[in-house]
Amino acid sequence: MEIEIISFGQITEFINNQKIEVDGITDTDAFSKYIENRFPALKNLKYKLALNKNIVQHNTEITNQATIAIMPPFSGG
Amino acid sequence: MEIEIISFGQITEFINNQKIEVDGITDTDAFSKYIENRFPALKNLKYKLALNKNIVQHNTEITNQATIAIMPPFSGG
Amino acid sequence: MSEKKIKNIFVNGPIAPAFIADSIAKHNSKTAIGGHSIFMGQVRKDEIDGKFVAAITYTAYEEVALEKMHQIREEIFEKYPLSCMHIYHSLGTVKAGEICLFVFASSVHRKPAILACSDVVDRLKVELPIWGKEIFEDETHQWKENI
Amino acid sequence: MSEKKIKNIFVNGPIAPAFIADSIAKHNSKTAIGGHSIFMGQVRKDEIDGKFVAAITYTAYEEVALEKMHQIREEIFEKYPLSCMHIYHSLGTVKAGEICLFVFASSVHRKPAILACSDVVDRLKVELPIWGKEIFEDETHQWKENI
């Protein structure tokens, strides 16, 4: 399954935008585990995900060709 | 005793600025009675007085040459 | 209050948007400020008994109003940690759609500025001896009342 | 939501006082409005570990931010009787002392405008995917955090 990952804010400093080919990641909880494992610096951040431009509020199914944004705490205003 | 009367807002429409020569008006309560008697239209208005540029909060002594402002409800802003 | 400097708040006629812009621009050098709160009162073209308000003419007991405003200012500065606060009120004629009141409070974080601005507007409407005479399109008038 | 028109809120660089003045002046014809409430965020020259913030560079997940802002807007209009509301947020670099956020709410009477403006500011800080990178005078940086 192909997932496009995009990052924002300070997360851009250690995760580049990229496409990954993975198997067995079927929901956003599984994605979080995967990405925290690959980028341990994420564990110290209260990041949020957006799946196909919807901010993820609770565990959500991921389908092929999904775009997942990894977003650090917001600091606009 | 001489008192200078100045009026504001809608009160200017029936009380002109004027100096009056009166006896026996020694405090602002007495002045209110006097002026309401002379200008009964005042009785329908929640007016306030200012004695020598101080807004009158409670009955206050009036001395000779006082300036008393008669002010209808404020409507600034 | 040993040393008190009474600021003038009155401007003749409406408060121009360009005046407000200048006032904002002047804060550019005050780099400790993080938040500005502005309130502006605008004259409404209210319909009363089939007639429309064309303008409001403001008069004030100026010295008393400025003294009172000074006192409110001091109380507001004691209550909130403000960087600065500016207040302007029109005298004379302000047409419907024009600005008659401009309150501008600034602080390091946003909350004090917002609360102070709102507080000042509430207080000045009630406490300052200012009167608005609503002039209708047919040149009759009625005296405004703050509810 | 059958018909929704997503408004853009983003402007490149700082929000100029003249832009704010234009925005105010445009309300001159909206003669039902009695009160305008404005909030402006200004970049602070904060001192952090002996270094001063020279500017903040803002980035956003633009589409998601605009969609979310649209939703907040609709909720605010349901909650308060507003005449209109305008929101602008900077992207890119805004120097210390410059304006990065401009929220402008108007209503017939003053309270709804004041409450809506304050509400929107609170919400957009928490809910919009926007990030501020504080650039120090020596060109190092740290990522801003809304507390």
Coordinates of C-alpha atoms in Angstrom, one line a residue:
Chain A
M1 CA 0.0 0.0 0.0
E2 CA 1.3 3.5 -0.9
I3 CA 1.0 6.3 1.6
E4 CA 2.1 9.9 1.0
I5 CA 3.6 11.6 4.1
I6 CA 3.8 15.3 4.4
S7 CA 5.1 17.2 7.4
F8 CA 4.8 20.6 8.9
G9 CA 6.5 23.0 11.3
Q10 CA 9.4 21.6 13.3
I11 CA 8.6 18.1 12.0
T12 CA 9.9 19.2 8.6
E13 CA 13.3 19.3 10.3
F14 CA 13.4 15.5 10.6
I15 CA 10.7 14.1 8.3
N16 CA 10.8 15.0 4.6
N17 CA 7.7 14.7 2.5
Q18 CA 7.8 11.3 1.0
K19 CA 5.9 8.4 -0.4
I20 CA 6.2 5.1 1.4
E21 CA 5.3 1.6 0.4
V22 CA 4.1 -0.3 3.5
D23 CA 2.0 -3.3 4.4
G24 CA -0.1 -4.0 7.4
I25 CA -0.8 -0.3 8.2
T26 CA -4.6 -0.2 8.0
D27 CA -5.5 2.6 10.4
T28 CA -4.1 5.8 11.8
D29 CA -3.2 4.2 15.1
A30 CA -1.0 1.7 13.3
F31 CA 0.5 4.5 11.3
S32 CA 1.4 6.4 14.5
K33 CA 3.2 3.4 15.9
Y34 CA 5.0 2.9 12.6
I35 CA 6.1 6.5 12.2
E36 CA 7.1 7.0 15.9
N37 CA 9.2 3.9 15.5
R38 CA 10.9 5.2 12.4
F39 CA 11.3 8.8 13.8
P40 CA 11.6 8.5 17.6
A41 CA 11.8 12.3 17.9
L42 CA 8.0 12.3 17.3
K43 CA 7.4 10.7 20.6
N44 CA 8.3 13.9 22.4
L45 CA 5.8 16.0 20.4
K46 CA 2.1 16.2 20.7
Y47 CA 1.6 15.8 17.0
K48 CA -1.7 15.4 15.2
L49 CA -2.4 13.6 11.9
A50 CA -4.6 14.7 9.0
L51 CA -5.7 11.9 6.7
N52 CA -6.6 13.1 3.2
K53 CA -6.9 16.7 4.6
N54 CA -9.2 15.7 7.5
I55 CA -7.7 16.2 11.0
V56 CA -7.8 12.8 12.7
Q57 CA -9.9 12.9 15.9
H58 CA -10.0 9.2 16.5
N59 CA -8.6 6.0 14.9
T60 CA -9.5 6.0 11.2
E61 CA -9.1 3.5 8.5
I62 CA -6.3 4.2 5.9
T63 CA -6.8 3.2 2.3
N64 CA -4.3 2.9 -0.5
Q65 CA -2.9 6.3 -1.9
A66 CA -3.8 8.1 1.3
T67 CA -2.0 11.3 2.2
I68 CA -1.1 11.7 5.8
A69 CA 0.0 15.0 7.3
I70 CA 2.1 14.9 10.5
M71 CA 1.5 18.2 12.3
P72 CA 3.2 19.5 15.5
P73 CA 1.2 21.7 17.9
F74 CA -0.4 24.7 16.2
S75 CA 1.1 28.1 16.8
G76 CA -0.7 30.6 14.6
G77 CA -2.1 33.9 15.7
Chain B
M1 CA -26.6 83.6 47.1
E2 CA -25.7 83.4 43.4
I3 CA -25.7 80.1 41.6
E4 CA -24.7 79.6 37.9
I5 CA -26.8 77.0 36.2
I6 CA -25.7 75.2 33.0
S7 CA -27.6 72.6 31.1
F8 CA -26.8 69.9 28.7
G9 CA -28.4 67.6 26.1
Q10 CA -32.2 67.7 25.9
I11 CA -32.3 69.9 29.1
T12 CA -30.9 72.8 27.0
E13 CA -34.2 72.8 25.2
F14 CA -36.0 74.1 28.3
I15 CA -33.4 75.4 30.7
N16 CA -31.0 78.1 29.4
N17 CA -27.6 78.7 31.0
Q18 CA -28.3 81.4 33.6
K19 CA -27.2 82.9 36.9
I20 CA -29.9 82.9 39.6
E21 CA -30.0 84.8 42.9
V22 CA -31.7 82.6 45.5
D23 CA -31.9 82.2 49.2
G24 CA -32.3 79.2 51.4
I25 CA -30.8 76.7 48.9
T26 CA -27.9 75.3 50.9
D27 CA -27.5 71.8 49.4
T28 CA -28.0 69.9 46.2
D29 CA -31.3 68.2 47.4
A30 CA -32.8 71.6 48.0
F31 CA -31.6 72.7 44.6
S32 CA -33.2 69.7 42.9
K33 CA -36.6 70.6 44.6
Y34 CA -36.2 74.2 43.5
I35 CA -35.3 73.5 39.9
E36 CA -37.9 70.7 39.4
N37 CA -40.5 73.1 40.7
R38 CA -39.4 75.8 38.3
F39 CA -39.0 73.4 35.4
P40 CA -41.5 70.5 35.9
A41 CA -40.3 68.8 32.7
L42 CA -37.2 67.8 34.7
K43 CA -39.3 65.4 36.9
N44 CA -39.6 63.0 34.0
L45 CA -35.9 62.8 33.4
K46 CA -33.3 60.9 35.3
Y47 CA -31.0 63.9 35.5
K48 CA -27.8 64.2 37.4
L49 CA -26.2 67.3 38.9
A50 CA -22.5 68.3 38.8
L51 CA -21.5 70.9 41.5
N52 CA -18.4 72.9 40.5
K53 CA -17.6 70.1 38.0
N54 CA -18.0 67.2 40.4
I55 CA -20.8 64.8 39.6
V56 CA -23.1 64.8 42.7
Q57 CA -23.3 61.3 44.2
H58 CA -25.2 62.3 47.4
N59 CA -26.5 65.5 48.9
T60 CA -23.8 68.1 49.0
E61 CA -23.5 71.6 50.5
I62 CA -23.8 74.5 48.0
T63 CA -21.8 77.6 48.6
N64 CA -22.1 81.1 47.0
Q65 CA -20.9 81.4 43.4
A66 CA -21.5 77.7 42.8
T67 CA -21.8 76.3 39.3
I68 CA -24.4 73.6 39.0
A69 CA -24.7 71.5 35.8
I70 CA -28.0 69.8 35.1
M71 CA -27.3 66.7 33.0
P72 CA -29.8 64.3 31.4
P73 CA -28.9 60.6 31.0
F74 CA -25.6 60.2 29.3
S75 CA -25.6 58.8 25.7
G76 CA -22.0 58.8 24.5
G77 CA -20.3 56.0 22.7
Chain C
M1 CA -2.4 61.4 42.4
S2 CA 0.4 63.9 42.7
E3 CA 1.0 64.4 39.0
K4 CA -1.8 63.9 36.7
K5 CA -1.9 64.6 33.0
I6 CA -5.5 64.7 31.7
K7 CA -5.5 63.4 28.2
N8 CA -7.9 64.8 25.7
I9 CA -10.2 62.2 24.1
F10 CA -12.4 64.5 22.0
V11 CA -12.1 64.9 18.2
N12 CA -14.2 67.1 16.1
G13 CA -16.4 65.2 13.7
P14 CA -16.0 61.6 12.7
I15 CA -13.0 59.5 13.5
A16 CA -11.3 58.7 10.1
P17 CA -10.1 55.2 9.2
A18 CA -6.8 56.8 8.3
F19 CA -6.5 58.2 11.9
I20 CA -7.0 54.6 13.2
A21 CA -4.4 53.3 10.8
D22 CA -1.9 55.9 12.0
S23 CA -2.6 55.0 15.6
I24 CA -2.0 51.3 14.8
A25 CA 1.2 52.1 12.8
K26 CA 2.6 54.0 15.8
H27 CA 2.7 50.8 17.8
N28 CA 5.2 49.2 15.4
S29 CA 8.0 50.3 17.7
K30 CA 6.4 49.0 20.8
T31 CA 7.8 45.5 20.3
A32 CA 6.7 44.1 23.7
I33 CA 3.1 44.2 22.6
G34 CA 1.5 41.0 21.4
G35 CA -2.1 41.8 21.2
H36 CA -4.2 44.9 20.3
S37 CA -7.9 45.1 20.9
I38 CA -10.0 47.8 19.2
F39 CA -13.6 48.8 19.6
M40 CA -15.2 51.3 17.3
G41 CA -18.7 52.7 17.6
Q42 CA -20.4 53.5 14.3
V43 CA -23.5 55.7 13.9
R44 CA -26.4 53.5 12.8
K45 CA -29.0 54.6 10.3
D46 CA -31.8 53.5 12.7
E47 CA -35.4 53.7 11.6
I48 CA -37.6 55.4 14.3
D49 CA -41.3 55.9 13.5
G50 CA -40.6 55.7 9.8
K51 CA -37.8 58.2 9.8
F52 CA -34.1 57.4 9.4
V53 CA -31.2 58.7 11.5
A54 CA -28.9 60.7 9.2
A55 CA -26.4 61.7 11.8
I56 CA -25.7 62.1 15.5
T57 CA -24.5 65.4 17.0
Y58 CA -22.4 64.9 20.1
T59 CA -21.9 67.4 22.9
A60 CA -20.2 66.8 26.2
Y61 CA -19.5 68.5 29.5
E62 CA -15.9 68.3 28.4
E63 CA -13.9 69.0 31.5
V64 CA -16.0 66.7 33.6
A65 CA -15.8 64.0 31.0
L66 CA -12.1 64.2 30.7
E67 CA -11.6 64.1 34.4
K68 CA -13.9 61.1 34.7
M69 CA -12.1 59.4 31.8
H70 CA -8.8 60.0 33.5
Q71 CA -10.1 58.2 36.6
I72 CA -11.5 55.3 34.6
R73 CA -8.2 55.0 32.8
E74 CA -6.3 54.8 36.0
E75 CA -8.6 52.2 37.4
I76 CA -8.3 50.1 34.2
F77 CA -4.5 50.3 34.3
E78 CA -4.6 49.1 37.9
K79 CA -6.9 46.2 36.9
Y80 CA -5.2 44.9 33.8
P81 CA -1.5 44.7 32.7
L82 CA -1.7 47.0 29.7
S83 CA 1.1 48.3 27.5
C84 CA -1.1 51.3 26.5
M85 CA -4.6 52.5 25.9
H86 CA -6.0 55.2 23.6
I87 CA -9.5 56.5 23.6
Y88 CA -11.2 58.9 21.2
H89 CA -14.7 60.2 21.1
S90 CA -16.3 62.5 18.5
L91 CA -17.9 65.8 19.3
G92 CA -20.1 67.6 16.7
T93 CA -21.8 65.8 13.8
V94 CA -21.1 62.2 12.8
K95 CA -23.0 60.8 9.9
A96 CA -24.6 57.4 9.7
G97 CA -21.8 54.9 8.8
E98 CA -19.1 57.0 10.3
I99 CA -17.0 56.2 13.4
C100 CA -17.8 58.1 16.6
L101 CA -15.8 56.1 19.2
F102 CA -12.4 54.5 19.0
V103 CA -10.9 52.5 21.9
F104 CA -7.6 50.9 21.5
A105 CA -5.9 48.7 24.2
S106 CA -2.7 46.8 23.9
S107 CA -0.9 44.2 26.0
V108 CA 1.8 41.6 25.9
H109 CA -0.7 38.7 25.8
R110 CA -4.1 39.2 24.3
K111 CA -6.5 38.7 27.2
P112 CA -5.9 42.0 29.2
A113 CA -6.2 44.1 26.0
I114 CA -9.5 42.4 25.1
L115 CA -11.0 42.7 28.6
A116 CA -9.8 46.2 29.2
C117 CA -11.1 47.4 25.8
S118 CA -14.6 45.9 26.5
D119 CA -14.6 47.3 30.1
V120 CA -13.7 50.8 29.0
V121 CA -16.4 50.9 26.4
D122 CA -19.0 49.7 29.0
R123 CA -17.9 52.3 31.5
L124 CA -17.6 55.3 29.2
K125 CA -21.1 54.9 27.9
V126 CA -22.5 55.0 31.4
E127 CA -20.1 57.4 33.2
L128 CA -19.1 60.1 30.7
P129 CA -21.3 63.2 30.4
I130 CA -21.7 63.0 26.7
W131 CA -24.9 63.4 24.8
G132 CA -26.0 62.3 21.3
K133 CA -28.7 64.0 19.4
E134 CA -30.1 61.9 16.6
I135 CA -30.7 64.0 13.6
F136 CA -33.3 62.5 11.2
E137 CA -33.2 63.0 7.4
D138 CA -36.0 65.6 7.7
E139 CA -33.9 67.5 10.2
T140 CA -36.1 66.8 13.2
H141 CA -34.2 65.2 16.1
Q142 CA -34.5 63.1 19.2
W143 CA -32.1 62.7 22.0
K144 CA -30.3 59.3 22.1
E145 CA -30.5 57.1 25.1
N146 CA -28.0 54.4 26.1
I147 CA -30.0 51.4 27.1
Chain D
M1 CA -23.8 22.8 3.8
S2 CA -24.9 22.6 0.2
E3 CA -23.2 25.8 -1.1
K4 CA -20.1 26.7 0.7
K5 CA -17.6 29.3 -0.3
I6 CA -14.3 28.9 1.4
K7 CA -12.8 32.3 2.0
N8 CA -9.1 32.8 1.9
I9 CA -7.7 34.2 5.1
F10 CA -4.0 34.2 4.2
V11 CA -1.9 37.2 3.2
N12 CA 1.7 37.2 2.4
G13 CA 3.9 39.0 4.9
P14 CA 2.7 41.4 7.5
I15 CA -0.8 43.0 7.6
A16 CA -0.4 46.7 6.9
P17 CA -2.2 49.3 8.9
A18 CA -3.5 50.8 5.6
F19 CA -5.1 47.4 4.8
I20 CA -6.9 47.6 8.1
A21 CA -8.0 51.2 7.5
D22 CA -9.4 50.1 4.1
S23 CA -11.2 47.3 5.7
I24 CA -12.8 49.7 8.3
A25 CA -13.7 52.3 5.6
K26 CA -15.5 49.6 3.6
H27 CA -18.1 49.3 6.4
N28 CA -19.1 53.0 6.0
S29 CA -22.0 51.9 3.7
K30 CA -23.2 49.2 6.2
T31 CA -25.3 51.6 8.2
A32 CA -27.0 48.9 10.3
I33 CA -23.7 48.3 12.1
G34 CA -23.3 50.0 15.5
G35 CA -20.1 48.3 16.8
H36 CA -16.9 46.9 15.4
S37 CA -14.5 44.8 17.4
I38 CA -11.0 44.2 16.1
F39 CA -8.2 42.1 17.4
M40 CA -4.7 42.3 16.0
G41 CA -1.8 40.0 16.8
Q42 CA 1.6 41.7 16.7
V43 CA 4.9 39.9 16.7
R44 CA 6.8 40.4 19.9
K45 CA 10.5 41.0 20.2
D46 CA 10.7 38.4 23.0
E47 CA 14.0 37.7 24.7
I48 CA 14.8 34.0 24.9
D49 CA 18.0 32.9 26.5
G50 CA 19.6 36.2 25.8
K51 CA 18.6 36.4 22.2
F52 CA 15.8 38.5 20.7
V53 CA 13.1 37.4 18.3
A54 CA 13.6 39.4 15.1
A55 CA 10.6 37.9 13.1
I56 CA 8.3 35.0 12.9
T57 CA 7.9 33.0 9.7
Y58 CA 4.5 31.4 9.4
T59 CA 3.5 28.4 7.4
A60 CA 0.2 26.6 7.3
Y61 CA -1.5 23.5 6.0
E62 CA -3.5 25.9 3.9
E63 CA -6.4 23.9 2.6
V64 CA -7.0 22.3 6.0
A65 CA -6.8 25.6 7.8
L66 CA -9.2 27.3 5.4
E67 CA -11.7 24.5 5.7
K68 CA -11.5 24.6 9.5
M69 CA -11.7 28.4 9.5
H70 CA -14.9 28.1 7.4
Q71 CA -16.4 25.7 10.0
I72 CA -15.5 28.0 12.9
R73 CA -17.0 31.0 11.0
E74 CA -20.2 29.2 10.5
E75 CA -20.4 28.2 14.2
I76 CA -19.6 31.8 15.2
F77 CA -22.4 33.2 12.9
E78 CA -24.8 30.7 14.5
K79 CA -23.8 31.7 18.0
Y80 CA -23.8 35.5 17.6
P81 CA -25.9 38.0 15.6
L82 CA -23.2 39.4 13.5
S83 CA -23.4 41.8 10.6
C84 CA -20.0 40.6 9.2
M85 CA -16.7 39.1 10.2
H86 CA -13.3 39.2 8.4
I87 CA -10.2 37.3 9.3
Y88 CA -6.7 37.6 8.0
H89 CA -3.5 35.7 9.0
S90 CA 0.0 36.2 7.7
L91 CA 2.1 33.6 5.9
G92 CA 5.8 34.1 5.4
T93 CA 7.9 36.5 7.4
V94 CA 6.5 39.1 9.8
K95 CA 9.0 41.2 11.7
A96 CA 8.8 42.1 15.4
G97 CA 6.3 45.0 15.7
E98 CA 4.3 44.0 12.6
I99 CA 0.8 42.7 12.5
C100 CA 0.3 38.9 11.8
L101 CA -3.4 38.5 12.6
F102 CA -6.4 40.7 12.0
V103 CA -9.9 39.7 13.2
F104 CA -12.7 42.1 12.6
A105 CA -16.3 41.5 13.7
S106 CA -19.3 43.8 13.4
S107 CA -22.8 43.8 14.8
V108 CA -25.8 46.1 15.4
H109 CA -25.1 46.4 19.1
R110 CA -21.6 46.0 20.5
K111 CA -21.7 42.8 22.6
P112 CA -21.9 40.2 19.9
A113 CA -19.0 41.8 17.9
I114 CA -16.8 41.9 21.0
L115 CA -17.6 38.3 22.1
A116 CA -17.4 36.9 18.6
C117 CA -14.0 38.5 17.9
S118 CA -12.5 37.2 21.2
D119 CA -14.0 33.7 20.6
V120 CA -12.6 33.5 17.1
V121 CA -9.1 34.5 18.2
D122 CA -9.2 31.8 20.9
R123 CA -10.4 29.2 18.5
L124 CA -8.1 29.9 15.6
K125 CA -5.0 29.8 17.8
V126 CA -6.0 26.3 18.9
E127 CA -7.7 24.8 15.8
L128 CA -5.9 26.1 12.7
P129 CA -2.9 24.2 11.4
I130 CA -0.5 27.2 11.3
W131 CA 3.0 27.2 12.6
G132 CA 5.2 30.1 13.6
K133 CA 9.0 29.8 13.5
E134 CA 10.7 32.4 15.7
I135 CA 13.8 33.8 13.9
F136 CA 16.3 35.3 16.3
E137 CA 18.6 38.2 15.4
D138 CA 21.5 35.8 14.9
E139 CA 19.4 33.8 12.4
T140 CA 19.0 30.8 14.6
H141 CA 15.4 29.8 15.3
Q142 CA 12.9 28.1 17.5
W143 CA 9.4 26.9 16.9
K144 CA 6.7 28.9 18.6
E145 CA 4.3 27.3 20.9
N146 CA 0.9 28.6 21.8
I147 CA 0.5 28.1 25.5

